[in-house]
mmCIF file of C-alpha atoms in Angstrom:
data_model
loop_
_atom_site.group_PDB
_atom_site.id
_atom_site.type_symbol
_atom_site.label_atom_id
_atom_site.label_comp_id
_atom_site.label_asym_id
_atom_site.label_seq_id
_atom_site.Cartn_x
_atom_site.Cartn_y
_atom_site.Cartn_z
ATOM 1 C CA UNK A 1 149.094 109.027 97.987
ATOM 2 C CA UNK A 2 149.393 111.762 100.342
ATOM 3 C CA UNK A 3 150.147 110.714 104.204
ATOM 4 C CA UNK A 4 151.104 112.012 107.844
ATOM 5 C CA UNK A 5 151.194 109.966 110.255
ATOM 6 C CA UNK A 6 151.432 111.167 113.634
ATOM 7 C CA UNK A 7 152.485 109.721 117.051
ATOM 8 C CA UNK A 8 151.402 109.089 119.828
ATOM 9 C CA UNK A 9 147.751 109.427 119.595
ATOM 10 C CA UNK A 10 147.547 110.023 123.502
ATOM 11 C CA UNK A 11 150.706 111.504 125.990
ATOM 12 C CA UNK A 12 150.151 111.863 129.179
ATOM 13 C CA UNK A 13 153.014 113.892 131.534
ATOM 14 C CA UNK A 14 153.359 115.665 134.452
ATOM 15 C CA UNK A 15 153.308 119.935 135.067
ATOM 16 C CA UNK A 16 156.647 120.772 133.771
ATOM 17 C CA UNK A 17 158.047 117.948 131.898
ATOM 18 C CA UNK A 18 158.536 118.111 128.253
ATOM 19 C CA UNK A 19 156.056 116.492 125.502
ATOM 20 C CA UNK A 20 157.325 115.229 122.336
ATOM 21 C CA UNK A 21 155.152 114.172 119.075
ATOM 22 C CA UNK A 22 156.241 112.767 115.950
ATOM 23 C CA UNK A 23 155.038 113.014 112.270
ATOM 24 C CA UNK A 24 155.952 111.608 109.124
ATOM 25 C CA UNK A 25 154.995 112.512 105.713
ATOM 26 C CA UNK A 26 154.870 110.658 102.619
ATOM 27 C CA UNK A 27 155.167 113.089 99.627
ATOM 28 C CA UNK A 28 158.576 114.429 99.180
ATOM 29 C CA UNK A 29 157.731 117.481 97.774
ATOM 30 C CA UNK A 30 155.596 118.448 101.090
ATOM 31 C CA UNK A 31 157.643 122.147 101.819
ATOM 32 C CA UNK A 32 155.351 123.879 105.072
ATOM 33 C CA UNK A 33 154.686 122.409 108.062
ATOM 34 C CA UNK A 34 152.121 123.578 110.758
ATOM 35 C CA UNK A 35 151.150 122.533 114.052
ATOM 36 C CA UNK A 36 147.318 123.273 115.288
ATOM 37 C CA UNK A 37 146.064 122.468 119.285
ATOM 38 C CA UNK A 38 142.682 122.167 119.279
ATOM 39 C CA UNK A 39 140.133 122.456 122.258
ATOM 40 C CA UNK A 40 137.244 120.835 123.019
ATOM 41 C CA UNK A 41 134.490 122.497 120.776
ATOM 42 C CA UNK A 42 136.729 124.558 118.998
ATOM 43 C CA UNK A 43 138.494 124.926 115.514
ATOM 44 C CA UNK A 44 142.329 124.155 115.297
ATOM 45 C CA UNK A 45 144.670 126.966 116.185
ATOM 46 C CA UNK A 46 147.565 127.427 114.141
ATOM 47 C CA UNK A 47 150.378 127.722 117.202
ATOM 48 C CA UNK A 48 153.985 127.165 115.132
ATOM 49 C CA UNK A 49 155.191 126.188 111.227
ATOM 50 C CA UNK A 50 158.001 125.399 109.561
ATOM 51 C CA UNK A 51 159.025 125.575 105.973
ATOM 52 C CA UNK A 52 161.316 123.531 104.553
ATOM 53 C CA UNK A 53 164.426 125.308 104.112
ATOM 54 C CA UNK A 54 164.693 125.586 107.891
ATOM 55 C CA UNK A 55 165.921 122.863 110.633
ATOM 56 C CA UNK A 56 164.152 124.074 113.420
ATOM 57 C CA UNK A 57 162.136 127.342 114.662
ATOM 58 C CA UNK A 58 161.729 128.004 118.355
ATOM 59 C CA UNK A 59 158.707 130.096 120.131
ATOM 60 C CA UNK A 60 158.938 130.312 123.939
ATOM 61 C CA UNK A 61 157.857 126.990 124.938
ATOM 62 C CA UNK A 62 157.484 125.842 121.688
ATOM 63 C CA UNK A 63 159.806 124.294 119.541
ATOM 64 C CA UNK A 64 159.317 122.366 115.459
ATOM 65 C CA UNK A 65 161.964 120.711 114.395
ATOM 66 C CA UNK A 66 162.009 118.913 110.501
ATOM 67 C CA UNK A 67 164.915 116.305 108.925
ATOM 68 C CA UNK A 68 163.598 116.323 105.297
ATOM 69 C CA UNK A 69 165.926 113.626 104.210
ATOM 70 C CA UNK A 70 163.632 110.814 106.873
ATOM 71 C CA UNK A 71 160.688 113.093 106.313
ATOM 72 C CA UNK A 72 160.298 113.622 109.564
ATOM 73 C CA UNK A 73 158.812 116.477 111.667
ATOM 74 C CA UNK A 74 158.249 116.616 115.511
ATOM 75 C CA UNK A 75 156.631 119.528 118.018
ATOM 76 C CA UNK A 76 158.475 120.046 121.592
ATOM 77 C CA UNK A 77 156.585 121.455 124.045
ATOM 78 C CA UNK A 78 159.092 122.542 127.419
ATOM 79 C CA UNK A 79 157.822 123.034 130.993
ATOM 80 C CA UNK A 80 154.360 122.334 130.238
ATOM 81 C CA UNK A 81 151.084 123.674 131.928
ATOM 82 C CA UNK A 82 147.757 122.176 132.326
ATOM 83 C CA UNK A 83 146.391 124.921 129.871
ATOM 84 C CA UNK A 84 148.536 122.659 127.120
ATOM 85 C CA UNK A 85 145.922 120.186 127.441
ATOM 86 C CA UNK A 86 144.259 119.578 123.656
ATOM 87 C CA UNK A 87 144.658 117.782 120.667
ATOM 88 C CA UNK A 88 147.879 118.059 118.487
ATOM 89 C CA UNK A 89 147.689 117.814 114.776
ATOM 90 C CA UNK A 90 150.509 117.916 112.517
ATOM 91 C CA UNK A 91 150.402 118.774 108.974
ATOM 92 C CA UNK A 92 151.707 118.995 105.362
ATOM 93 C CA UNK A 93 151.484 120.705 102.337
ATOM 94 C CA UNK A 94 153.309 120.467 98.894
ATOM 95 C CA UNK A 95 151.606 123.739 96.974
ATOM 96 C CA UNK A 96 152.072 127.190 98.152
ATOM 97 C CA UNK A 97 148.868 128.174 99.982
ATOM 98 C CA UNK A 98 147.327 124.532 98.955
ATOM 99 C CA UNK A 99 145.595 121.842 101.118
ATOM 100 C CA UNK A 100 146.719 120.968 104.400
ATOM 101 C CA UNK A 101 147.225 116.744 104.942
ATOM 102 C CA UNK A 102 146.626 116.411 108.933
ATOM 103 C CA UNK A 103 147.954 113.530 110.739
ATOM 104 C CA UNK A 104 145.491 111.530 113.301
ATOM 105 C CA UNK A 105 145.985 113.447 116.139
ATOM 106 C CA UNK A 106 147.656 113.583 120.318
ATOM 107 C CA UNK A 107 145.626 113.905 122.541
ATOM 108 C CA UNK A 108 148.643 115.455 125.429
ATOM 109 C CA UNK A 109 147.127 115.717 128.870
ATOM 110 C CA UNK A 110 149.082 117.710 131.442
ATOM 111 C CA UNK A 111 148.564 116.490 135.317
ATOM 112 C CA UNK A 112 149.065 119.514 137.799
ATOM 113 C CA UNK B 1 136.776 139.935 116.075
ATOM 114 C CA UNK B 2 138.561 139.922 112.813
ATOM 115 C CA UNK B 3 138.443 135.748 113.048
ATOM 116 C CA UNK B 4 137.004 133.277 110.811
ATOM 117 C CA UNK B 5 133.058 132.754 111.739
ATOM 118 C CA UNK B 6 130.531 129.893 110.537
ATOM 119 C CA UNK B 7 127.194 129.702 110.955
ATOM 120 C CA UNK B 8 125.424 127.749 112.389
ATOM 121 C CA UNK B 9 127.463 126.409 115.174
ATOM 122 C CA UNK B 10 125.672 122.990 115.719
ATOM 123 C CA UNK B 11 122.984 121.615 113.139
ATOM 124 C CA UNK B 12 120.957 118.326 113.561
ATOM 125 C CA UNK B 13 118.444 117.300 110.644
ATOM 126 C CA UNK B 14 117.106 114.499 109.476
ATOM 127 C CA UNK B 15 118.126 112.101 106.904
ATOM 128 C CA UNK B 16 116.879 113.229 103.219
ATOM 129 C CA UNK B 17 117.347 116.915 104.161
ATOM 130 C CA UNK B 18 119.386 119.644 102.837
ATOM 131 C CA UNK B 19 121.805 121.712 104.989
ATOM 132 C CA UNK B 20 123.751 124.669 103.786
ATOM 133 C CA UNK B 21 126.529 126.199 105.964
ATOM 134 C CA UNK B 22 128.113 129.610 105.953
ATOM 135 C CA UNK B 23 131.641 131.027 106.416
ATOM 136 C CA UNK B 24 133.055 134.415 106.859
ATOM 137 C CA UNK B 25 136.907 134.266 105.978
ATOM 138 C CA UNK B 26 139.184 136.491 107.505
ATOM 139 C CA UNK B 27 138.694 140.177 105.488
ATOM 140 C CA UNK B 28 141.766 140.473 103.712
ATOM 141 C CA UNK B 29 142.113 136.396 103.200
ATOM 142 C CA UNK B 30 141.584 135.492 99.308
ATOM 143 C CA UNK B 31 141.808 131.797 100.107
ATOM 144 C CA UNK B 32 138.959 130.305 101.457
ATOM 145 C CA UNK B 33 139.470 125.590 102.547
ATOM 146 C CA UNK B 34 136.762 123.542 103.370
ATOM 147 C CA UNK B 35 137.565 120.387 105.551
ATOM 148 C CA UNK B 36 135.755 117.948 107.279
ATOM 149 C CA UNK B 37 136.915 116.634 110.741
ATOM 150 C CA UNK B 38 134.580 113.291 112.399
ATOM 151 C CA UNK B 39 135.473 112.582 115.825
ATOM 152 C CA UNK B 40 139.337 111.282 117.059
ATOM 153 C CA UNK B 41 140.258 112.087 113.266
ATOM 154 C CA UNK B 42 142.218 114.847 111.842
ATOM 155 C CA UNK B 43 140.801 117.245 109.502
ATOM 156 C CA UNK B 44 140.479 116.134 105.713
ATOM 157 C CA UNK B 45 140.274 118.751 103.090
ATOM 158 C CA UNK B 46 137.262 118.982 100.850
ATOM 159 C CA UNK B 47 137.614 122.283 98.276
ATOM 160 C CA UNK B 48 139.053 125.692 97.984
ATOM 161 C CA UNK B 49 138.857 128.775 96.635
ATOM 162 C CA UNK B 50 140.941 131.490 95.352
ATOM 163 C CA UNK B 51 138.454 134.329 95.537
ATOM 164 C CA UNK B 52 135.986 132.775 93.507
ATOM 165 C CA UNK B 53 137.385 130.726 91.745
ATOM 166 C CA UNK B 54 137.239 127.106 93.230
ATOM 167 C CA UNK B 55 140.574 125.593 92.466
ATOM 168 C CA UNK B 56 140.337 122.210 93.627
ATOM 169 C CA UNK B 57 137.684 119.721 95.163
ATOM 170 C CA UNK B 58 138.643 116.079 96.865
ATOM 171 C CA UNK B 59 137.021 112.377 95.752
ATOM 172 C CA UNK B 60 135.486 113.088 99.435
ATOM 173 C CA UNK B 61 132.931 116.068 97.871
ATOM 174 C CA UNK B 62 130.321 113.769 96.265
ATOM 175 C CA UNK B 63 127.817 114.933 94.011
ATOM 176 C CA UNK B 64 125.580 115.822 97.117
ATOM 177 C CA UNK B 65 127.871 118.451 98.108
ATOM 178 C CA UNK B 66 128.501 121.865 96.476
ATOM 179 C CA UNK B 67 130.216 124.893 97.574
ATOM 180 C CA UNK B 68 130.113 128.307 96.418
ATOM 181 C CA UNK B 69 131.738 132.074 96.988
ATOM 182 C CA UNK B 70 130.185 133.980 94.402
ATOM 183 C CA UNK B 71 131.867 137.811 95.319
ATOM 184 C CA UNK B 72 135.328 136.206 96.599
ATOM 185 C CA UNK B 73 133.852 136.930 100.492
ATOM 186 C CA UNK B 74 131.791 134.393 102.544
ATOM 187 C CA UNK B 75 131.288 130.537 101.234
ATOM 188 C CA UNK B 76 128.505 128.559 101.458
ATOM 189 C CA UNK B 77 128.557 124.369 101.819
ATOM 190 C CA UNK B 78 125.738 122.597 101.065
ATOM 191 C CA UNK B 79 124.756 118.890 101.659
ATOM 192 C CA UNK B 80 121.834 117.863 99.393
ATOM 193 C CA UNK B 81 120.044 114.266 101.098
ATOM 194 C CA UNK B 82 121.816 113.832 103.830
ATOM 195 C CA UNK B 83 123.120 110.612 105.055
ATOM 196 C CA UNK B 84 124.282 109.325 108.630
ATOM 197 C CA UNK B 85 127.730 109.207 107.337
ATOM 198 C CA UNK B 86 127.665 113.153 106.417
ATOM 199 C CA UNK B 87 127.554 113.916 110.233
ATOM 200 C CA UNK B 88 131.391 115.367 111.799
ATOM 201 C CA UNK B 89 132.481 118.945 112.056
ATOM 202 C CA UNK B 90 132.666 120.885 108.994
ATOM 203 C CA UNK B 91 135.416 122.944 109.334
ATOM 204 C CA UNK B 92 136.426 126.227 107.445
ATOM 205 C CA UNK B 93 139.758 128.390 107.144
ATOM 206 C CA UNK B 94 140.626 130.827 105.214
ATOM 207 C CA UNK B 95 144.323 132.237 104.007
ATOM 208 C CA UNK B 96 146.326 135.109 102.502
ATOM 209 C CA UNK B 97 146.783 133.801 99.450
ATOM 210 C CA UNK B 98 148.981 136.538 98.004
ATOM 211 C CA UNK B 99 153.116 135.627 98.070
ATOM 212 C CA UNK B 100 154.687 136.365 101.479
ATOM 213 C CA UNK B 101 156.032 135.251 104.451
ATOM 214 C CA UNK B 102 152.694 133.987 105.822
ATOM 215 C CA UNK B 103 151.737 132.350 102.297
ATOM 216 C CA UNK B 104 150.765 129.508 103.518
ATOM 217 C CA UNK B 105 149.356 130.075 106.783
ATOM 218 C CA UNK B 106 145.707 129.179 107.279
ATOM 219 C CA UNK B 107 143.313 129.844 110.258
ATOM 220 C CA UNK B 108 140.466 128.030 111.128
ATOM 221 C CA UNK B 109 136.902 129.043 112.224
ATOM 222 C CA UNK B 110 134.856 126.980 115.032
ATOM 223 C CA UNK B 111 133.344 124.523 112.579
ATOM 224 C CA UNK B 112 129.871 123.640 112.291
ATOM 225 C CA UNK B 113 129.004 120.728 114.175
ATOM 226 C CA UNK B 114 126.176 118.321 111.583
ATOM 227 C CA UNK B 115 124.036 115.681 113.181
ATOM 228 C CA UNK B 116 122.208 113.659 110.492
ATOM 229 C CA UNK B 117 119.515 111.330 112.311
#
Protein backbone atom coordinates (compact mmCIF):
# COMPACT_ATOMS: atom_id res chain seq x y z
CA UNK A 1 0.00 0.00 0.00
CA UNK A 2 0.71 3.53 0.34
CA UNK A 3 4.10 4.48 2.39
CA UNK A 4 6.62 7.38 3.44
CA UNK A 5 9.00 6.74 5.43
CA UNK A 6 10.90 9.41 6.89
CA UNK A 7 14.35 9.80 8.57
CA UNK A 8 15.66 10.55 11.22
CA UNK A 9 12.95 10.65 13.70
CA UNK A 10 15.12 13.04 15.99
CA UNK A 11 18.29 15.60 14.66
CA UNK A 12 19.85 17.43 16.86
CA UNK A 13 22.54 20.40 15.50
CA UNK A 14 24.00 23.36 16.44
CA UNK A 15 22.79 27.40 15.54
CA UNK A 16 23.86 27.59 12.03
CA UNK A 17 24.63 24.25 10.74
CA UNK A 18 22.53 22.66 8.16
CA UNK A 19 19.70 19.87 8.87
CA UNK A 20 18.96 17.27 6.43
CA UNK A 21 15.79 14.74 6.43
CA UNK A 22 15.01 12.03 4.20
CA UNK A 23 11.74 10.46 2.83
CA UNK A 24 10.83 7.74 0.71
CA UNK A 25 7.65 6.89 -0.87
CA UNK A 26 6.25 3.78 -2.05
CA UNK A 27 3.61 4.49 -4.79
CA UNK A 28 5.10 5.52 -8.00
CA UNK A 29 2.50 7.51 -9.14
CA UNK A 30 2.86 9.90 -5.87
CA UNK A 31 3.33 13.54 -8.09
CA UNK A 32 3.27 16.57 -4.98
CA UNK A 33 5.31 16.69 -2.26
CA UNK A 34 4.91 18.95 0.89
CA UNK A 35 6.78 19.59 3.89
CA UNK A 36 4.75 20.74 7.25
CA UNK A 37 6.80 21.92 10.81
CA UNK A 38 4.66 21.58 13.41
CA UNK A 39 4.78 23.20 16.99
CA UNK A 40 3.95 22.07 20.09
CA UNK A 41 0.04 22.40 20.31
CA UNK A 42 -0.38 23.41 16.95
CA UNK A 43 -1.59 22.10 13.46
CA UNK A 44 1.11 21.41 10.71
CA UNK A 45 2.21 24.35 8.64
CA UNK A 46 2.64 23.85 5.12
CA UNK A 47 6.39 25.63 4.76
CA UNK A 48 7.66 24.23 1.01
CA UNK A 49 6.30 21.53 -1.91
CA UNK A 50 7.38 20.11 -4.75
CA UNK A 51 5.68 18.57 -7.70
CA UNK A 52 7.04 16.15 -9.63
CA UNK A 53 8.17 17.56 -12.75
CA UNK A 54 10.69 19.62 -10.79
CA UNK A 55 14.29 18.57 -9.25
CA UNK A 56 14.47 20.93 -6.64
CA UNK A 57 12.72 24.34 -5.40
CA UNK A 58 14.60 26.68 -3.10
CA UNK A 59 12.96 29.30 -0.44
CA UNK A 60 15.50 31.32 1.59
CA UNK A 61 16.65 28.85 4.00
CA UNK A 62 14.72 26.28 2.69
CA UNK A 63 15.45 23.95 0.16
CA UNK A 64 13.20 20.29 -1.31
CA UNK A 65 14.88 18.39 -3.41
CA UNK A 66 13.06 14.95 -5.21
CA UNK A 67 14.94 11.97 -7.51
CA UNK A 68 11.70 10.22 -8.69
CA UNK A 69 13.55 7.39 -10.25
CA UNK A 70 14.78 6.14 -6.10
CA UNK A 71 11.62 7.81 -4.94
CA UNK A 72 13.27 9.82 -2.88
CA UNK A 73 12.58 13.30 -1.39
CA UNK A 74 14.64 15.25 1.27
CA UNK A 75 14.11 18.97 3.07
CA UNK A 76 17.46 21.17 3.66
CA UNK A 77 17.27 23.54 6.10
CA UNK A 78 20.73 26.16 5.90
CA UNK A 79 22.01 28.28 8.82
CA UNK A 80 19.47 27.22 11.16
CA UNK A 81 17.89 29.13 14.20
CA UNK A 82 16.48 27.94 17.37
CA UNK A 83 12.97 29.14 16.10
CA UNK A 84 13.45 25.89 13.55
CA UNK A 85 12.83 23.81 16.45
CA UNK A 86 9.50 21.43 15.62
CA UNK A 87 8.49 18.43 14.10
CA UNK A 88 9.13 17.71 10.32
CA UNK A 89 6.69 15.71 8.34
CA UNK A 90 7.07 14.78 4.86
CA UNK A 91 4.38 13.84 2.58
CA UNK A 92 2.83 12.34 -0.60
CA UNK A 93 0.09 12.39 -2.75
CA UNK A 94 -0.83 10.57 -6.08
CA UNK A 95 -4.42 12.49 -6.95
CA UNK A 96 -4.62 16.09 -7.65
CA UNK A 97 -5.93 17.76 -4.48
CA UNK A 98 -6.28 14.04 -2.83
CA UNK A 99 -5.04 12.67 0.56
CA UNK A 100 -1.84 13.50 1.94
CA UNK A 101 0.41 10.06 3.17
CA UNK A 102 2.71 11.66 6.09
CA UNK A 103 5.83 10.03 7.05
CA UNK A 104 6.59 9.44 11.01
CA UNK A 105 8.05 12.49 11.74
CA UNK A 106 11.82 14.65 12.94
CA UNK A 107 11.78 15.95 15.67
CA UNK A 108 15.09 18.76 14.66
CA UNK A 109 16.21 20.60 17.76
CA UNK A 110 18.44 23.62 17.22
CA UNK A 111 21.06 24.39 20.28
CA UNK A 112 21.88 28.25 20.45
CA UNK B 1 -7.92 35.51 10.50
CA UNK B 2 -8.84 33.98 7.24
CA UNK B 3 -7.22 30.43 8.74
CA UNK B 4 -8.72 27.15 9.24
CA UNK B 5 -10.55 27.05 12.89
CA UNK B 6 -11.96 23.91 14.93
CA UNK B 7 -13.84 23.87 17.72
CA UNK B 8 -13.37 22.80 20.49
CA UNK B 9 -9.71 23.00 21.03
CA UNK B 10 -9.29 20.22 23.73
CA UNK B 11 -12.24 17.72 24.62
CA UNK B 12 -12.11 14.99 27.38
CA UNK B 13 -15.29 12.64 27.83
CA UNK B 14 -15.90 9.59 28.99
CA UNK B 15 -16.00 6.27 27.43
CA UNK B 16 -19.64 5.48 25.83
CA UNK B 17 -20.08 9.17 24.92
CA UNK B 18 -20.58 10.98 21.78
CA UNK B 19 -18.34 13.88 20.63
CA UNK B 20 -18.92 15.94 17.56
CA UNK B 21 -16.22 18.39 16.32
CA UNK B 22 -16.43 21.42 14.10
CA UNK B 23 -14.30 22.96 11.31
CA UNK B 24 -14.33 26.18 9.49
CA UNK B 25 -12.28 25.71 6.14
CA UNK B 26 -10.59 28.44 4.67
CA UNK B 27 -13.59 30.70 2.72
CA UNK B 28 -12.80 30.18 -0.71
CA UNK B 29 -11.39 26.37 -0.03
CA UNK B 30 -13.93 23.70 -1.68
CA UNK B 31 -11.90 20.84 -0.24
CA UNK B 32 -12.37 20.12 3.13
CA UNK B 33 -9.58 16.51 4.84
CA UNK B 34 -10.10 15.04 7.97
CA UNK B 35 -6.98 13.33 9.62
CA UNK B 36 -6.17 11.98 12.74
CA UNK B 37 -2.67 12.51 14.33
CA UNK B 38 -1.92 10.31 18.07
CA UNK B 39 1.16 11.35 19.65
CA UNK B 40 5.01 10.88 17.90
CA UNK B 41 2.87 9.80 14.72
CA UNK B 42 2.24 11.58 11.57
CA UNK B 43 -1.11 12.54 10.51
CA UNK B 44 -3.37 9.74 8.84
CA UNK B 45 -6.17 10.78 6.64
CA UNK B 46 -9.71 9.85 7.49
CA UNK B 47 -12.36 11.52 4.69
CA UNK B 48 -12.85 14.41 2.41
CA UNK B 49 -15.00 16.46 0.81
CA UNK B 50 -15.44 18.28 -2.33
CA UNK B 51 -18.03 20.81 -1.23
CA UNK B 52 -20.41 18.42 -0.12
CA UNK B 53 -19.86 15.81 -1.58
CA UNK B 54 -17.66 13.34 0.51
CA UNK B 55 -15.37 11.71 -1.97
CA UNK B 56 -13.53 9.30 -0.07
CA UNK B 57 -13.39 7.79 3.57
CA UNK B 58 -10.30 5.42 4.97
CA UNK B 59 -10.73 1.60 6.65
CA UNK B 60 -9.63 3.96 9.76
CA UNK B 61 -13.45 5.77 9.83
CA UNK B 62 -15.38 2.92 11.52
CA UNK B 63 -18.94 2.81 11.70
CA UNK B 64 -18.75 5.03 14.94
CA UNK B 65 -17.55 7.86 13.02
CA UNK B 66 -19.45 10.09 10.54
CA UNK B 67 -18.71 13.31 8.99
CA UNK B 68 -20.79 15.76 7.34
CA UNK B 69 -20.73 19.37 5.33
CA UNK B 70 -24.14 19.77 4.37
CA UNK B 71 -23.85 23.61 2.49
CA UNK B 72 -20.12 22.89 1.16
CA UNK B 73 -18.85 25.36 4.35
CA UNK B 74 -17.96 24.07 7.88
CA UNK B 75 -17.71 20.04 8.65
CA UNK B 76 -18.69 18.35 11.46
CA UNK B 77 -16.88 14.85 12.91
CA UNK B 78 -18.59 12.87 15.10
CA UNK B 79 -17.49 9.87 17.31
CA UNK B 80 -20.52 7.82 18.46
CA UNK B 81 -19.28 5.44 21.90
CA UNK B 82 -16.17 6.41 22.33
CA UNK B 83 -13.32 4.20 23.07
CA UNK B 84 -9.76 4.80 24.71
CA UNK B 85 -8.25 4.16 21.41
CA UNK B 86 -10.35 7.18 19.71
CA UNK B 87 -8.24 9.67 21.83
CA UNK B 88 -5.20 11.78 19.46
CA UNK B 89 -5.63 15.07 17.71
CA UNK B 90 -8.20 15.31 15.16
CA UNK B 91 -6.91 17.34 12.69
CA UNK B 92 -8.68 19.34 9.82
CA UNK B 93 -7.45 21.17 6.50
CA UNK B 94 -9.02 22.41 3.96
CA UNK B 95 -7.86 23.15 0.06
CA UNK B 96 -8.56 25.00 -3.20
CA UNK B 97 -9.75 22.40 -4.95
CA UNK B 98 -10.23 24.16 -8.28
CA UNK B 99 -7.09 23.48 -11.04
CA UNK B 100 -4.11 25.80 -10.42
CA UNK B 101 -0.88 26.27 -9.32
CA UNK B 102 -1.75 25.74 -5.63
CA UNK B 103 -4.07 22.60 -6.51
CA UNK B 104 -2.87 20.66 -4.20
CA UNK B 105 -1.91 22.69 -1.38
CA UNK B 106 -3.69 22.06 1.90
CA UNK B 107 -3.60 24.02 5.25
CA UNK B 108 -4.26 22.78 8.44
CA UNK B 109 -6.30 24.11 11.44
CA UNK B 110 -5.09 23.60 15.26
CA UNK B 111 -6.78 20.23 15.68
CA UNK B 112 -8.95 19.24 18.36
CA UNK B 113 -7.23 17.57 21.01
CA UNK B 114 -9.91 14.15 22.32
CA UNK B 115 -9.32 12.55 25.66
CA UNK B 116 -11.54 9.45 26.04
CA UNK B 117 -11.29 8.21 29.84
Amino acid sequence: GENVEQHPSTLSVQEGDSAVIKCTYSDSASNYFPWYKQELGKGPQLIIDIRSNVGEKKDQRIAVTLNKTAKHFSLHITETQPEDSAVYFCAATRFQGGKLIFGQGTELSVKP
Amino acid sequence: DTGVSQDPRHKITKRGQNVTFRCDPISEHNRLYWYRQTLGQGPEFLTYFQNEAQLEKSRLLSDRFSAERPKGSFSTLEIQRTEQGDSAMYLCASSLGVAGERYNEQFFGPGTRLTVL
